[in-house]
């Protein structure tokens, strides 16, 4: 009866064990299917995450290359902008230099105008002097006409006196004949005294005649010499006056006028010489007639009169000499002034030519600068387009960065969740380890109890005489085997990775595998816990029954004890395998933690790169705004410079037109005065009064135009200060002509 009870309990226990094993197999299959499905879903998610991370990494590399390209292009553009700013500074320096040269030329032009005014005043003075000389020549002409009339009278008188002289000679011959006859006939003292007196009178007359002839010759030579000197000086004076009064644009007409004046002067001088010769002849004839016709008293009167005339002539000659000295001094001053004026005009002509060449070069440079400025504007438009593209790319990068940041947050949340699950798994593993230790202690106690039971069963079997029925099928306990322990999962960690993507993929695979193994271990632990509980209940029930029936039974069957031993051995083997898997999982978790730390460091570096990129983009944006402001200011300066240069060109053209108009009117007036020139020349004051009011009104207008030009040049010379040029202002340099009229640049 006891054996039947034991057998029934063992069969019940075996049925329960079969039920528990079947339930455990079913649960294990369901859990495996669930784990497979979850692993497939996790693998799909992991593959999606790996693909997204690969795409993000590739986009990051592309963005880094694009960023490097953009940085390189930005550096290139900044270099080009610096080069253009340097060129613009050089052009501004050149413009300032040209403005300084233009101001110096304007000052020289003012000096030239002042000198021209002085020359005009000297010309007016020379015209007055010419007018005075013309009046003097007119007086001399009148005197020559009067002298010619007197000469005619004297010639008529001379002819009459010659007739009288012939008669007197005849009478004298007759008297000589009579004297000879008287001498031959009678030598009276009265006749001798008369002849002596006559001879003495004749000798005196001859001496006086000889003396008068010598004085006449001497005076004639002096008059001729002085007339020649006067002629030369008047020719020089007239040529200089004509050269000073006439403008440079009319040399042919001046030469013609000079030749006409020289011819007129030569004709007047020839007339004067002829009149002087006629006067001398008339005077000689008159003196001869007076000497021969008059008495000694009349001869004395004529001598005194001749002496008085000589004194007057000497006084006139002294006055003429003083006038000639004054004229020579004035002529020397005029020649020096004209030479200096000619030299100044040559220098001004050279400077004007240089100024025109400089203006031409300046216009060419302005055209080149305008072309360069247009090229700069095109480059600015290109830079603006590139910057717009870069801004669009940066917005795309910002959106992608936000996506990456969201994904990074998701990954960090996932890593935090994994770490939390890992810590929870560790806690559960520790708890399961403690429970396993408790179970091991209980199993040891059960094994000791089983040994005691075995000993008691053997004693009971030996003491019992009952025959046990043969066991063909067995109780099924030894046939039932616990599920095999899972194989030890090993993750081969390569020593080096080919790329970061491979490392991230390996880490994700390892994390997924560890999570799967963790879930599997967790499920196994739960199953083991249930199995332990079931086995505990199953082991506790027979022991209780066995203890309950110990008093009436003889022992436990050997098969039951062996089945329990096999179950305990399997349980121990399963426990050791679980502990080994736990150690492996701990190592893997530590390695994964190290990988996660590396990934967090790399994510921090990625965040630093993104912050650096944002800072660089902010700097580039600021530089771009500064560059746009600078370019707009340059455009405004260029427009202002264009307007000022156009205004300056208009003023210069107006000044040139006024100057040409003034010169044309002045040349017309000079030509009209030359064409209407006659012996009665006009005075310079009349010429000045006859000038039209327009030509007199041109000078204030010209001064106003020059004043506007100087004001505009001062405005151009004082441009606005540009804050973008840095600490390198324009370096001024000035022009200074040397002794060879060459301009050298002195850098200050």
Tab-separated table of N, CA and C in Angstrom, residues 315-413:
chain	number	residue	atom	x	y	z
A	315	UNK	N	71.331	172.631	-78.262
A	315	UNK	CA	70.316	172.332	-77.239
A	315	UNK	C	69.375	171.221	-77.704
A	316	UNK	N	68.939	171.352	-78.975
A	316	UNK	CA	68.064	170.310	-79.527
A	316	UNK	C	68.762	168.953	-79.557
A	317	UNK	N	70.066	168.990	-79.940
A	317	UNK	CA	70.814	167.724	-79.949
A	317	UNK	C	70.946	167.144	-78.543
A	318	UNK	N	71.166	168.038	-77.566
A	318	UNK	CA	71.242	167.545	-76.179
A	318	UNK	C	69.913	166.926	-75.746
A	319	UNK	N	68.807	167.614	-76.107
A	319	UNK	CA	67.498	167.035	-75.787
A	319	UNK	C	67.286	165.705	-76.497
A	320	UNK	N	67.695	165.684	-77.781
A	320	UNK	CA	67.555	164.420	-78.518
A	320	UNK	C	68.399	163.317	-77.897
A	321	UNK	N	69.618	163.686	-77.474
A	321	UNK	CA	70.463	162.680	-76.837
A	321	UNK	C	69.830	162.169	-75.542
A	322	UNK	N	69.296	163.112	-74.742
A	322	UNK	CA	68.600	162.676	-73.522
A	322	UNK	C	67.414	161.776	-73.843
A	323	UNK	N	66.649	162.178	-74.873
A	323	UNK	CA	65.517	161.339	-75.294
A	323	UNK	C	65.967	159.978	-75.778
A	324	UNK	N	67.114	159.987	-76.536
A	324	UNK	CA	67.631	158.700	-77.017
A	324	UNK	C	68.096	157.814	-75.868
A	325	UNK	N	68.724	158.459	-74.869
A	325	UNK	CA	69.163	157.683	-73.698
A	325	UNK	C	67.963	157.070	-72.985
A	326	UNK	N	66.932	157.908	-72.801
A	326	UNK	CA	65.711	157.385	-72.174
A	326	UNK	C	65.104	156.258	-73.000
A	327	UNK	N	65.062	156.485	-74.314
A	327	UNK	CA	64.495	155.446	-75.184
A	327	UNK	C	65.315	154.169	-75.144
A	328	UNK	N	66.652	154.331	-75.119
A	328	UNK	CA	67.495	153.122	-75.032
A	328	UNK	C	67.245	152.372	-73.728
A	329	UNK	N	67.145	153.130	-72.626
A	329	UNK	CA	66.858	152.472	-71.341
A	329	UNK	C	65.505	151.771	-71.369
A	330	UNK	N	64.514	152.496	-71.902
A	330	UNK	CA	63.186	151.881	-71.998
A	330	UNK	C	63.202	150.687	-72.935
A	331	UNK	N	63.971	150.817	-74.031
A	331	UNK	CA	64.063	149.679	-74.960
A	331	UNK	C	64.723	148.478	-74.300
A	332	UNK	N	65.769	148.728	-73.493
A	332	UNK	CA	66.416	147.621	-72.782
A	332	UNK	C	65.448	146.968	-71.803
A	333	UNK	N	64.710	147.820	-71.075
A	333	UNK	CA	63.720	147.254	-70.156
A	333	UNK	C	62.660	146.469	-70.904
A	334	UNK	N	62.216	147.024	-72.033
A	334	UNK	CA	61.215	146.306	-72.834
A	334	UNK	C	61.761	145.002	-73.373
A	335	UNK	N	63.016	145.025	-73.833
A	335	UNK	CA	63.608	143.774	-74.360
A	335	UNK	C	63.714	142.716	-73.268
A	336	UNK	N	64.177	143.137	-72.085
A	336	UNK	CA	64.256	142.163	-70.972
A	336	UNK	C	62.871	141.653	-70.590
A	337	UNK	N	61.891	142.584	-70.525
A	337	UNK	CA	60.523	142.158	-70.188
A	337	UNK	C	59.968	141.225	-71.251
A	338	UNK	N	60.227	141.575	-72.523
A	338	UNK	CA	59.728	140.714	-73.602
A	338	UNK	C	60.411	139.357	-73.597
A	339	UNK	N	61.725	139.349	-73.321
A	339	UNK	CA	62.417	138.067	-73.250
A	339	UNK	C	61.885	137.218	-72.099
A	340	UNK	N	61.711	137.856	-70.944
A	340	UNK	CA	61.147	137.109	-69.807
A	340	UNK	C	59.732	136.637	-70.114
A	341	UNK	N	58.939	137.493	-70.757
A	341	UNK	CA	57.588	137.096	-71.133
A	341	UNK	C	57.616	135.955	-72.134
A	342	UNK	N	58.537	136.034	-73.082
A	342	UNK	CA	58.655	134.959	-74.063
A	342	UNK	C	59.044	133.644	-73.386
A	343	UNK	N	59.999	133.746	-72.439
A	343	UNK	CA	60.410	132.545	-71.707
A	343	UNK	C	59.251	131.985	-70.882
A	344	UNK	N	58.533	132.912	-70.218
A	344	UNK	CA	57.384	132.470	-69.417
A	344	UNK	C	56.315	131.838	-70.298
A	345	UNK	N	56.105	132.444	-71.484
A	345	UNK	CA	55.115	131.868	-72.400
A	345	UNK	C	55.541	130.486	-72.870
A	346	UNK	N	56.848	130.327	-73.124
A	346	UNK	CA	57.327	128.997	-73.509
A	346	UNK	C	57.098	127.993	-72.387
A	347	UNK	N	57.457	128.396	-71.175
A	347	UNK	CA	57.238	127.505	-70.040
A	347	UNK	C	55.760	127.188	-69.862
A	348	UNK	N	54.917	128.218	-69.996
A	348	UNK	CA	53.478	127.979	-69.872
A	348	UNK	C	52.969	127.078	-70.981
A	349	UNK	N	53.524	127.261	-72.178
A	349	UNK	CA	53.118	126.375	-73.275
A	349	UNK	C	53.510	124.937	-72.988
A	350	UNK	N	54.748	124.742	-72.483
A	350	UNK	CA	55.181	123.388	-72.125
A	350	UNK	C	54.298	122.810	-71.016
A	351	UNK	N	54.017	123.654	-70.009
A	351	UNK	CA	53.186	123.171	-68.907
A	351	UNK	C	51.763	122.889	-69.361
A	352	UNK	N	51.258	123.736	-70.248
A	352	UNK	CA	49.908	123.470	-70.768
A	352	UNK	C	49.880	122.176	-71.568
A	353	UNK	N	50.961	121.937	-72.343
A	353	UNK	CA	51.025	120.665	-73.070
A	353	UNK	C	51.071	119.482	-72.116
A	354	UNK	N	51.910	119.602	-71.076
A	354	UNK	CA	51.954	118.546	-70.079
A	354	UNK	C	50.609	118.375	-69.388
A	355	UNK	N	49.961	119.512	-69.104
A	355	UNK	CA	48.644	119.441	-68.461
A	355	UNK	C	47.621	118.764	-69.368
A	356	UNK	N	47.663	119.087	-70.649
A	356	UNK	CA	46.746	118.419	-71.573
A	356	UNK	C	47.030	116.922	-71.635
A	357	UNK	N	48.341	116.572	-71.684
A	357	UNK	CA	48.681	115.147	-71.676
A	357	UNK	C	48.215	114.478	-70.390
A	358	UNK	N	48.420	115.169	-69.263
A	358	UNK	CA	47.956	114.612	-67.992
A	358	UNK	C	46.447	114.472	-67.967
A	359	UNK	N	45.748	115.477	-68.526
A	359	UNK	CA	44.281	115.377	-68.587
A	359	UNK	C	43.846	114.216	-69.466
A	360	UNK	N	44.555	114.039	-70.586
A	360	UNK	CA	44.227	112.912	-71.461
A	360	UNK	C	44.474	111.585	-70.745
A	361	UNK	N	45.634	111.494	-70.076
A	361	UNK	CA	45.930	110.277	-69.316
A	361	UNK	C	44.918	110.075	-68.203
A	362	UNK	N	44.519	111.187	-67.582
A	362	UNK	CA	43.535	111.088	-66.505
A	362	UNK	C	42.189	110.596	-67.041
A	363	UNK	N	41.810	111.083	-68.225
A	363	UNK	CA	40.560	110.592	-68.826
A	363	UNK	C	40.657	109.099	-69.129
A	364	UNK	N	41.817	108.688	-69.693
A	364	UNK	CA	41.992	107.261	-69.973
A	364	UNK	C	41.945	106.444	-68.686
A	365	UNK	N	42.612	106.947	-67.661
A	365	UNK	CA	42.581	106.236	-66.390
A	365	UNK	C	41.176	106.186	-65.811
A	366	UNK	N	40.435	107.282	-65.969
A	366	UNK	CA	39.046	107.266	-65.492
A	366	UNK	C	38.213	106.242	-66.247
A	367	UNK	N	38.441	106.154	-67.565
A	367	UNK	CA	37.729	105.137	-68.331
A	367	UNK	C	38.104	103.736	-67.860
A	368	UNK	N	39.423	103.530	-67.648
A	368	UNK	CA	39.858	102.224	-67.142
A	368	UNK	C	39.253	101.939	-65.770
A	369	UNK	N	39.235	102.979	-64.914
A	369	UNK	CA	38.664	102.776	-63.587
A	369	UNK	C	37.167	102.500	-63.666
A	370	UNK	N	36.496	103.152	-64.609
A	370	UNK	CA	35.065	102.870	-64.770
A	370	UNK	C	34.850	101.431	-65.223
A	371	UNK	N	35.716	100.976	-66.171
A	371	UNK	CA	35.616	99.578	-66.596
A	371	UNK	C	35.900	98.636	-65.429
A	372	UNK	N	36.952	98.943	-64.661
A	372	UNK	CA	37.261	98.108	-63.507
A	372	UNK	C	36.128	98.140	-62.488
A	373	UNK	N	35.508	99.307	-62.337
A	373	UNK	CA	34.400	99.388	-61.389
A	373	UNK	C	33.205	98.567	-61.883
A	374	UNK	N	32.957	98.594	-63.189
A	374	UNK	CA	31.904	97.736	-63.717
A	374	UNK	C	32.228	96.266	-63.477
A	375	UNK	N	33.517	95.905	-63.702
A	375	UNK	CA	33.920	94.523	-63.424
A	375	UNK	C	33.734	94.193	-61.944
A	376	UNK	N	34.058	95.163	-61.082
A	376	UNK	CA	33.849	94.957	-59.648
A	376	UNK	C	32.370	94.782	-59.317
A	377	UNK	N	31.530	95.579	-59.980
A	377	UNK	CA	30.093	95.419	-59.751
A	377	UNK	C	29.623	94.038	-60.198
A	378	UNK	N	30.120	93.579	-61.363
A	378	UNK	CA	29.764	92.232	-61.815
A	378	UNK	C	30.248	91.180	-60.822
A	379	UNK	N	31.491	91.341	-60.358
A	379	UNK	CA	31.997	90.402	-59.359
A	379	UNK	C	31.169	90.464	-58.079
A	380	UNK	N	30.752	91.699	-57.700
A	380	UNK	CA	29.912	91.813	-56.509
A	380	UNK	C	28.585	91.085	-56.708
A	381	UNK	N	28.008	91.238	-57.918
A	381	UNK	CA	26.759	90.514	-58.189
A	381	UNK	C	26.976	89.013	-58.122
A	382	UNK	N	28.127	88.557	-58.693
A	382	UNK	CA	28.432	87.132	-58.615
A	382	UNK	C	28.611	86.690	-57.167
A	383	UNK	N	29.318	87.522	-56.397
A	383	UNK	CA	29.531	87.184	-54.981
A	383	UNK	C	28.196	87.144	-54.244
A	384	UNK	N	27.323	88.113	-54.565
A	384	UNK	CA	25.998	88.121	-53.929
A	384	UNK	C	25.218	86.863	-54.292
A	385	UNK	N	25.308	86.466	-55.593
A	385	UNK	CA	24.625	85.238	-56.009
A	385	UNK	C	25.199	84.027	-55.275
A	386	UNK	N	26.559	83.967	-55.205
A	386	UNK	CA	27.188	82.856	-54.475
A	386	UNK	C	26.782	82.858	-53.009
A	387	UNK	N	26.750	84.060	-52.418
A	387	UNK	CA	26.362	84.134	-51.011
A	387	UNK	C	24.898	83.740	-50.814
A	388	UNK	N	24.051	84.109	-51.786
A	388	UNK	CA	22.664	83.648	-51.699
A	388	UNK	C	22.592	82.124	-51.764
A	389	UNK	N	23.394	81.562	-52.720
A	389	UNK	CA	23.444	80.100	-52.795
A	389	UNK	C	23.949	79.514	-51.481
A	390	UNK	N	25.016	80.170	-50.926
A	390	UNK	CA	25.559	79.670	-49.666
A	390	UNK	C	24.535	79.798	-48.548
A	391	UNK	N	23.768	80.914	-48.558
A	391	UNK	CA	22.746	81.074	-47.523
A	391	UNK	C	21.658	80.009	-47.665
A	392	UNK	N	21.265	79.728	-48.938
A	392	UNK	CA	20.282	78.659	-49.151
A	392	UNK	C	20.843	77.322	-48.676
A	393	UNK	N	22.125	77.074	-49.060
A	393	UNK	CA	22.763	75.844	-48.591
A	393	UNK	C	22.866	75.796	-47.077
A	394	UNK	N	23.122	76.979	-46.485
A	394	UNK	CA	23.237	77.004	-45.032
A	394	UNK	C	21.883	76.760	-44.371
A	395	UNK	N	20.813	77.309	-44.943
A	395	UNK	CA	19.485	77.011	-44.396
A	395	UNK	C	19.191	75.515	-44.490
A	396	UNK	N	19.572	74.933	-45.674
A	396	UNK	CA	19.383	73.481	-45.807
A	396	UNK	C	20.225	72.743	-44.772
A	397	UNK	N	21.479	73.215	-44.592
A	397	UNK	CA	22.342	72.595	-43.582
A	397	UNK	C	21.758	72.766	-42.180
A	398	UNK	N	21.174	73.943	-41.931
A	398	UNK	CA	20.581	74.163	-40.609
A	398	UNK	C	19.409	73.211	-40.375
A	399	UNK	N	18.556	73.066	-41.418
A	399	UNK	CA	17.434	72.126	-41.284
A	399	UNK	C	17.943	70.697	-41.093
A	400	UNK	N	18.964	70.326	-41.901
A	400	UNK	CA	19.531	68.984	-41.741
A	400	UNK	C	20.189	68.834	-40.370
A	401	UNK	N	20.821	69.934	-39.927
A	401	UNK	CA	21.428	69.870	-38.591
A	401	UNK	C	20.354	69.691	-37.520
A	402	UNK	N	19.221	70.376	-37.694
A	402	UNK	CA	18.139	70.179	-36.728
A	402	UNK	C	17.636	68.735	-36.756
A	403	UNK	N	17.510	68.204	-37.992
A	403	UNK	CA	17.108	66.798	-38.090
A	403	UNK	C	18.118	65.889	-37.407
A	404	UNK	N	19.424	66.184	-37.694
A	404	UNK	CA	20.472	65.393	-37.041
A	404	UNK	C	20.406	65.538	-35.522
A	405	UNK	N	20.121	66.768	-35.080
A	405	UNK	CA	20.021	66.977	-33.642
A	405	UNK	C	18.849	66.197	-33.050
A	406	UNK	N	17.710	66.210	-33.776
A	406	UNK	CA	16.562	65.422	-33.298
A	406	UNK	C	16.897	63.933	-33.281
A	407	UNK	N	17.543	63.488	-34.390
A	407	UNK	CA	17.934	62.073	-34.415
A	407	UNK	C	18.942	61.756	-33.315
A	408	UNK	N	19.857	62.741	-33.099
A	408	UNK	CA	20.827	62.515	-32.018
A	408	UNK	C	20.126	62.454	-30.663
A	409	UNK	N	19.113	63.308	-30.484
A	409	UNK	CA	18.349	63.241	-29.237
A	409	UNK	C	17.635	61.897	-29.113
A	410	UNK	N	17.053	61.448	-30.248
A	410	UNK	CA	16.403	60.134	-30.225
A	410	UNK	C	17.399	59.034	-29.882
A	411	UNK	N	18.594	59.114	-30.537
A	411	UNK	CA	19.623	58.114	-30.248
A	411	UNK	C	20.067	58.185	-28.788
A	412	UNK	N	20.219	59.445	-28.296
A	412	UNK	CA	20.615	59.577	-26.886
A	412	UNK	C	19.529	59.023	-25.961
A	413	UNK	N	18.247	59.310	-26.318
A	413	UNK	CA	17.157	58.733	-25.524
A	413	UNK	C	17.184	57.212	-25.579
